[in-house]
PDB file of C-alpha atoms in Angstrom:
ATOM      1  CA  UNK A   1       0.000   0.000   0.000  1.00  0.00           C
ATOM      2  CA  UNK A   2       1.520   3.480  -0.988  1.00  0.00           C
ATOM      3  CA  UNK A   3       1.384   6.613   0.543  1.00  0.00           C
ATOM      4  CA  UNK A   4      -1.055   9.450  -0.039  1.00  0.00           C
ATOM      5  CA  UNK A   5      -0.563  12.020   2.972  1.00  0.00           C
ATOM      6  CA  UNK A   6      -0.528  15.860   2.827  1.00  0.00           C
ATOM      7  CA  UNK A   7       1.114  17.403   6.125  1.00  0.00           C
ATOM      8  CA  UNK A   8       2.796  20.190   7.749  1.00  0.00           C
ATOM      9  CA  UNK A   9       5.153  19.548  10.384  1.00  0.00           C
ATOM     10  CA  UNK A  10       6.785  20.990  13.030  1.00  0.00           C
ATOM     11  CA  UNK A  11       8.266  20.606  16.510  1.00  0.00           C
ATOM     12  CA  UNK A  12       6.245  20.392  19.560  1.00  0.00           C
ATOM     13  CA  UNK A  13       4.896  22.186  21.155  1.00  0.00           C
ATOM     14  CA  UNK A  14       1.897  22.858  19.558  1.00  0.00           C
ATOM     15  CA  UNK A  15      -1.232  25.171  20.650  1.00  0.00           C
ATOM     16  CA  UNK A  16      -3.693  22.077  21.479  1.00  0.00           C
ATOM     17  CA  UNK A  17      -6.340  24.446  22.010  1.00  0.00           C
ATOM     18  CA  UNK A  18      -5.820  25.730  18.316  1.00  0.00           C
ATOM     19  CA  UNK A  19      -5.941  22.485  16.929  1.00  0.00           C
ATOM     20  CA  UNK A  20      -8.833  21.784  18.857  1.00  0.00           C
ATOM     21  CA  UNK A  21     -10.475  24.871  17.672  1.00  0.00           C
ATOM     22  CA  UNK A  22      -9.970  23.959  14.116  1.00  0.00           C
ATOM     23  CA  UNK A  23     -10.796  20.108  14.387  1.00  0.00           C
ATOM     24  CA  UNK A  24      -7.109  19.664  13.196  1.00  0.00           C
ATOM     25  CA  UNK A  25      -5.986  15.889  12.881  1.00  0.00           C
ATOM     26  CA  UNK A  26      -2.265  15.392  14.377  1.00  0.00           C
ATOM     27  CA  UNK A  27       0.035  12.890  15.502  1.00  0.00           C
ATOM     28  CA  UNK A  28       3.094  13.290  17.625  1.00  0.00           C
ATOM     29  CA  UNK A  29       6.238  11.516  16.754  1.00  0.00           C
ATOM     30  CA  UNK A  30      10.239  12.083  18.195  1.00  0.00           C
ATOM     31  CA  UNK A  31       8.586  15.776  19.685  1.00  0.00           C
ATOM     32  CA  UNK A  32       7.135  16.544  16.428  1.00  0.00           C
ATOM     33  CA  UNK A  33       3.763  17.097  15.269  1.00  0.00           C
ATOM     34  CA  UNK A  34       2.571  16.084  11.863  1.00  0.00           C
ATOM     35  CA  UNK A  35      -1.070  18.082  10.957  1.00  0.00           C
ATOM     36  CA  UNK A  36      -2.485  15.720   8.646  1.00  0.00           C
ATOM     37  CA  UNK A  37      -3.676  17.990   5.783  1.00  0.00           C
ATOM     38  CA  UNK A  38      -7.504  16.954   4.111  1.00  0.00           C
ATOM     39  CA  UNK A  39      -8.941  18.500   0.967  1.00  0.00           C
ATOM     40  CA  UNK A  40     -12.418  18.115   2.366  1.00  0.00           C
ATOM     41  CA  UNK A  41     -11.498  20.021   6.107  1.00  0.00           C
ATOM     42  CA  UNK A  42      -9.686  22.047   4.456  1.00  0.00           C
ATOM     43  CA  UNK A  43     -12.197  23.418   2.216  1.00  0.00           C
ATOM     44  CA  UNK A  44     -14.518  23.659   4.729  1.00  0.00           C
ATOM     45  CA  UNK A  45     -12.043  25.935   6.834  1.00  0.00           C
ATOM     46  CA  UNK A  46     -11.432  28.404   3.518  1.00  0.00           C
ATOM     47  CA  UNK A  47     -14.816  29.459   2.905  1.00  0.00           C
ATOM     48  CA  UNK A  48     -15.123  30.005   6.898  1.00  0.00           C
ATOM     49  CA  UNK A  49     -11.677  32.177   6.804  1.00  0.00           C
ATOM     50  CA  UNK A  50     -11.658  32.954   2.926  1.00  0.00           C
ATOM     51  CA  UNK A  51      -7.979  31.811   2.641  1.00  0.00           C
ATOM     52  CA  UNK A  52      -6.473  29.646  -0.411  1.00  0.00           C
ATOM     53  CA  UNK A  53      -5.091  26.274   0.474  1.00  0.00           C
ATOM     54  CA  UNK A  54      -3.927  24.339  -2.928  1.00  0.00           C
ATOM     55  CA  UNK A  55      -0.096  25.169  -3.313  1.00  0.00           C
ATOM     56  CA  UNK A  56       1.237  26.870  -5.935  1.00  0.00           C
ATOM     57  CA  UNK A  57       4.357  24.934  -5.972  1.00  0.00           C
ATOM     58  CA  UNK A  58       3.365  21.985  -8.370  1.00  0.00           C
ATOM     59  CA  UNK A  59       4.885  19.553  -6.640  1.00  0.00           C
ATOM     60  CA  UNK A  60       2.629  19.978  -3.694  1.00  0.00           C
ATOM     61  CA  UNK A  61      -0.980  19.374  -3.038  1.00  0.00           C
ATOM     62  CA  UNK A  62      -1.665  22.160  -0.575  1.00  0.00           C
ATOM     63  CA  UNK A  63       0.503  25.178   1.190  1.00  0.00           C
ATOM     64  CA  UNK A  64      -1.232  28.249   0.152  1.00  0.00           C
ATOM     65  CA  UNK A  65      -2.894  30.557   2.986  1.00  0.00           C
ATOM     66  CA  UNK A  66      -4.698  28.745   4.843  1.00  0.00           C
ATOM     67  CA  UNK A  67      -2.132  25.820   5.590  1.00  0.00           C
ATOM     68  CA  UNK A  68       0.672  28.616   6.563  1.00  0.00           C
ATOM     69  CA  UNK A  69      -2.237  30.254   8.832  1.00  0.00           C
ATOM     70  CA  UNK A  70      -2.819  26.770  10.334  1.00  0.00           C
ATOM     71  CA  UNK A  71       1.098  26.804  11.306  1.00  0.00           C
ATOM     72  CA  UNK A  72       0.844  30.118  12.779  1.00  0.00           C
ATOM     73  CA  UNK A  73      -2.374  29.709  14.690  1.00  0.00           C
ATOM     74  CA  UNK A  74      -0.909  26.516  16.418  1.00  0.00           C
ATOM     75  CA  UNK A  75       2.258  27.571  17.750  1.00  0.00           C
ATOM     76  CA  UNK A  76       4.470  26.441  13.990  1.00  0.00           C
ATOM     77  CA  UNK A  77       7.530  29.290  13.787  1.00  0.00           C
ATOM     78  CA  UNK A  78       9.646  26.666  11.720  1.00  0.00           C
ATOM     79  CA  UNK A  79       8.037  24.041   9.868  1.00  0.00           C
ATOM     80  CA  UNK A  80       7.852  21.838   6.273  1.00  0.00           C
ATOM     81  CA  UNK A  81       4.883  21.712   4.369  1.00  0.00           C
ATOM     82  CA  UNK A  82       5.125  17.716   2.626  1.00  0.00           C
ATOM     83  CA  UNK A  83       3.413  15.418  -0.080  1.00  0.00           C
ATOM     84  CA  UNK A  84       3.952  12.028   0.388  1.00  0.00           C
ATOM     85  CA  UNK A  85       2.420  10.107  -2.659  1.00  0.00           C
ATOM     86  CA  UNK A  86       4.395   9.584  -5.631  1.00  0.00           C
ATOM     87  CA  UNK A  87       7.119  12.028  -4.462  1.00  0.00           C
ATOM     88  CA  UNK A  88       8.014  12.318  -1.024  1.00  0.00           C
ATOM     89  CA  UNK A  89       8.775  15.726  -1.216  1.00  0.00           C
ATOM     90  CA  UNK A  90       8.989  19.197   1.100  1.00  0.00           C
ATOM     91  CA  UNK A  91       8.899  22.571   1.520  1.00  0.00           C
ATOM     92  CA  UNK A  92      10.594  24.283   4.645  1.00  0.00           C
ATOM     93  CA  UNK A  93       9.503  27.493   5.927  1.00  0.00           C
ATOM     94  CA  UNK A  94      10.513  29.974   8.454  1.00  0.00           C
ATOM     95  CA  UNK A  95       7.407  32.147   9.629  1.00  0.00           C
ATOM     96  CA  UNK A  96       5.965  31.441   6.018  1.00  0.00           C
ATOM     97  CA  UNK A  97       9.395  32.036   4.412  1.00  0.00           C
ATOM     98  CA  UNK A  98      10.621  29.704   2.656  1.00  0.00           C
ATOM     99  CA  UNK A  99      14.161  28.144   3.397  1.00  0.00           C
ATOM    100  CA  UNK A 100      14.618  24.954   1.168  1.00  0.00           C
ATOM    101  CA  UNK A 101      12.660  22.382  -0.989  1.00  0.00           C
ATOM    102  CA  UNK A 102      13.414  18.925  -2.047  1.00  0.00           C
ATOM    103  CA  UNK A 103      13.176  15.366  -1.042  1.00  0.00           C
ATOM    104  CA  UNK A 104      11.434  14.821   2.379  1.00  0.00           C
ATOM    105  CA  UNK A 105      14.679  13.770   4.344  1.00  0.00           C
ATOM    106  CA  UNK A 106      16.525  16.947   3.360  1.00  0.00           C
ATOM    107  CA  UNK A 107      13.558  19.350   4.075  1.00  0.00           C
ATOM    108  CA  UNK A 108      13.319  17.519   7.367  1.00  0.00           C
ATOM    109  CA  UNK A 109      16.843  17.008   8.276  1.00  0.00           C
ATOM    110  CA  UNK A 110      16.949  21.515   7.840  1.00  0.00           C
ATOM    111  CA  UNK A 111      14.085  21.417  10.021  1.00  0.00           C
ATOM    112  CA  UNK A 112      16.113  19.788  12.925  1.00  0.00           C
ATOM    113  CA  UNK A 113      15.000  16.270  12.608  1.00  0.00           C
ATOM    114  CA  UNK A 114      17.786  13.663  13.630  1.00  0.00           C
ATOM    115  CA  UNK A 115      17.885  10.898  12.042  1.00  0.00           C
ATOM    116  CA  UNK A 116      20.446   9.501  15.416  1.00  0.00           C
ATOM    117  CA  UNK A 117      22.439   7.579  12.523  1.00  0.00           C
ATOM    118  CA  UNK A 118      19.940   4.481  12.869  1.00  0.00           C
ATOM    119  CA  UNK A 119      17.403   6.126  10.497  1.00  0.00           C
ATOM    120  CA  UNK A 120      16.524   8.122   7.897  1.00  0.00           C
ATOM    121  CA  UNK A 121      14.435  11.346   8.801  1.00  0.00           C
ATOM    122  CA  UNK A 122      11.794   9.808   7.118  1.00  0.00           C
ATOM    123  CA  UNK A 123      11.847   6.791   9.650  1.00  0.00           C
ATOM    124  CA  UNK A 124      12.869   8.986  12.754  1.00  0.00           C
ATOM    125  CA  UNK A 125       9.004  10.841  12.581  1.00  0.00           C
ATOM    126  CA  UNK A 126       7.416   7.155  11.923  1.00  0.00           C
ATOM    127  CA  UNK A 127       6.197   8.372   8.190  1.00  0.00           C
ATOM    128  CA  UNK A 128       5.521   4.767   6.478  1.00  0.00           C
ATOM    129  CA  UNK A 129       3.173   4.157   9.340  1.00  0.00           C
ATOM    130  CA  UNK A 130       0.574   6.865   7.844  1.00  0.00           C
ATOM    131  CA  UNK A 131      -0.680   6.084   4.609  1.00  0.00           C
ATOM    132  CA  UNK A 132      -3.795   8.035   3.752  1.00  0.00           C
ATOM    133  CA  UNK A 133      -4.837  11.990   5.816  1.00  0.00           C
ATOM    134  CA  UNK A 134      -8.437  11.135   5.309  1.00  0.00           C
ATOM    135  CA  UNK A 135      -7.912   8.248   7.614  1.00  0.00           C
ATOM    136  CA  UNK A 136      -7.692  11.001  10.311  1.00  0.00           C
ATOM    137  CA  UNK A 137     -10.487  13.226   9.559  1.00  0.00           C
ATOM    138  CA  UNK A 138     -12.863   9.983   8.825  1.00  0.00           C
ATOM    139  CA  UNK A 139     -12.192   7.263  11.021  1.00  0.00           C
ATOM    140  CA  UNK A 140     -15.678   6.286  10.978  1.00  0.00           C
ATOM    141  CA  UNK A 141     -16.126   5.609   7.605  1.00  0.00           C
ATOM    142  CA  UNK A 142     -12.877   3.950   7.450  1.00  0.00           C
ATOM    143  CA  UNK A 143     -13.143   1.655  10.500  1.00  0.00           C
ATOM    144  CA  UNK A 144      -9.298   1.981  10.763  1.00  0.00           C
ATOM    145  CA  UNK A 145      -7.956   1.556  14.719  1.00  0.00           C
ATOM    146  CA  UNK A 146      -6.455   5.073  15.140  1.00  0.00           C
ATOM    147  CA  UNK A 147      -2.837   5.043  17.398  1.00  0.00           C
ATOM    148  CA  UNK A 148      -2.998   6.582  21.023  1.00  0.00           C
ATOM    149  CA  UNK A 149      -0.691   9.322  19.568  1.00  0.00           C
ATOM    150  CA  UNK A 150      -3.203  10.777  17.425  1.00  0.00           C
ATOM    151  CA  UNK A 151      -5.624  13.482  17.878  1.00  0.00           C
ATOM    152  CA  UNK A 152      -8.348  13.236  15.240  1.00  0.00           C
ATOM    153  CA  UNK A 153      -9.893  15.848  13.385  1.00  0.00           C
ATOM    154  CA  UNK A 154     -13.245  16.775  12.825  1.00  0.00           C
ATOM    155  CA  UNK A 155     -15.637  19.195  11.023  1.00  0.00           C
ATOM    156  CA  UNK A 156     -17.654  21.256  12.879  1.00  0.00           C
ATOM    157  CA  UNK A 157     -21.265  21.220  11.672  1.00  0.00           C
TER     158      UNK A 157
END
């Protein structure tokens, strides 16, 4: 089974209140958190706030406004934008500056991830074990058993 995740990343902590507020779905891995990015909350959260959210960069999915004020609203100075599908590949940004693109380890290794020699960057945030963002908006529908270190997101009716 292949990947097919949309996230933004960054190191804890993280607002939980924020990501509360805005039904966010994350998971924390080696004091990271990885915001699982979903066309269908995200949408609903840009005609709320009227910000953009597909990225303009083609080789991402989303990054535009709204995922940038996502970072800022939950605590995110520092932080990679990533599309794992076909290419695993990142965006870093420094208060919505950006620093450096490329492959996912790169982007995460500038972000401060350590891969402790044992792992790639990749490996050190647990990646390979999320496959699909929906999962973590959707669980219902899914029927998928969600890990203890996630925090699932929601849409606010």
């Amino acid at each position: 089974m292949g990947h097919n995740i949309n996230t933004l990343i960054g190191r804890l902590p993280i607002n939980i209140d924020k990501v509360e507020k805005y039904g966010l779905a994350v998971a924390v891995e080696s004091n990271y958190a990885i915001v699982f990015l979903d066309d269908d909350h995200l949408s609903h959260w840009s005609s709320i706030l009227d910000l953009r959210y597909y990225a303009d960069n083609e080789d991402l999915c989303f990054g535009n406004e709204l995922v940038h004020f996502f970072a800022q609203e939950i605590g995110l100075k520092k932080y990679v934008i990533a599309y794992l599908s076909s290419r695993f590949y990142g965006v870093l940004y420094n208060n919505t500056i950006q620093i450096v693109e490329g492959g996912i380890n790169l982007v995460l290794k500038e972000l401060g991830v350590n891969s402790n020699g044992l792992q790639n960057e990749f490996d050190q945030l647990n990646l390979d074990a999320y496959r699909h963002s929906e999962v973590y908006y959707w669980r219902n529908e899914f029927k998928w058993e969600i890990p203890a270190n996630v925090i699932v997101g929601h849409i606010e009716k």
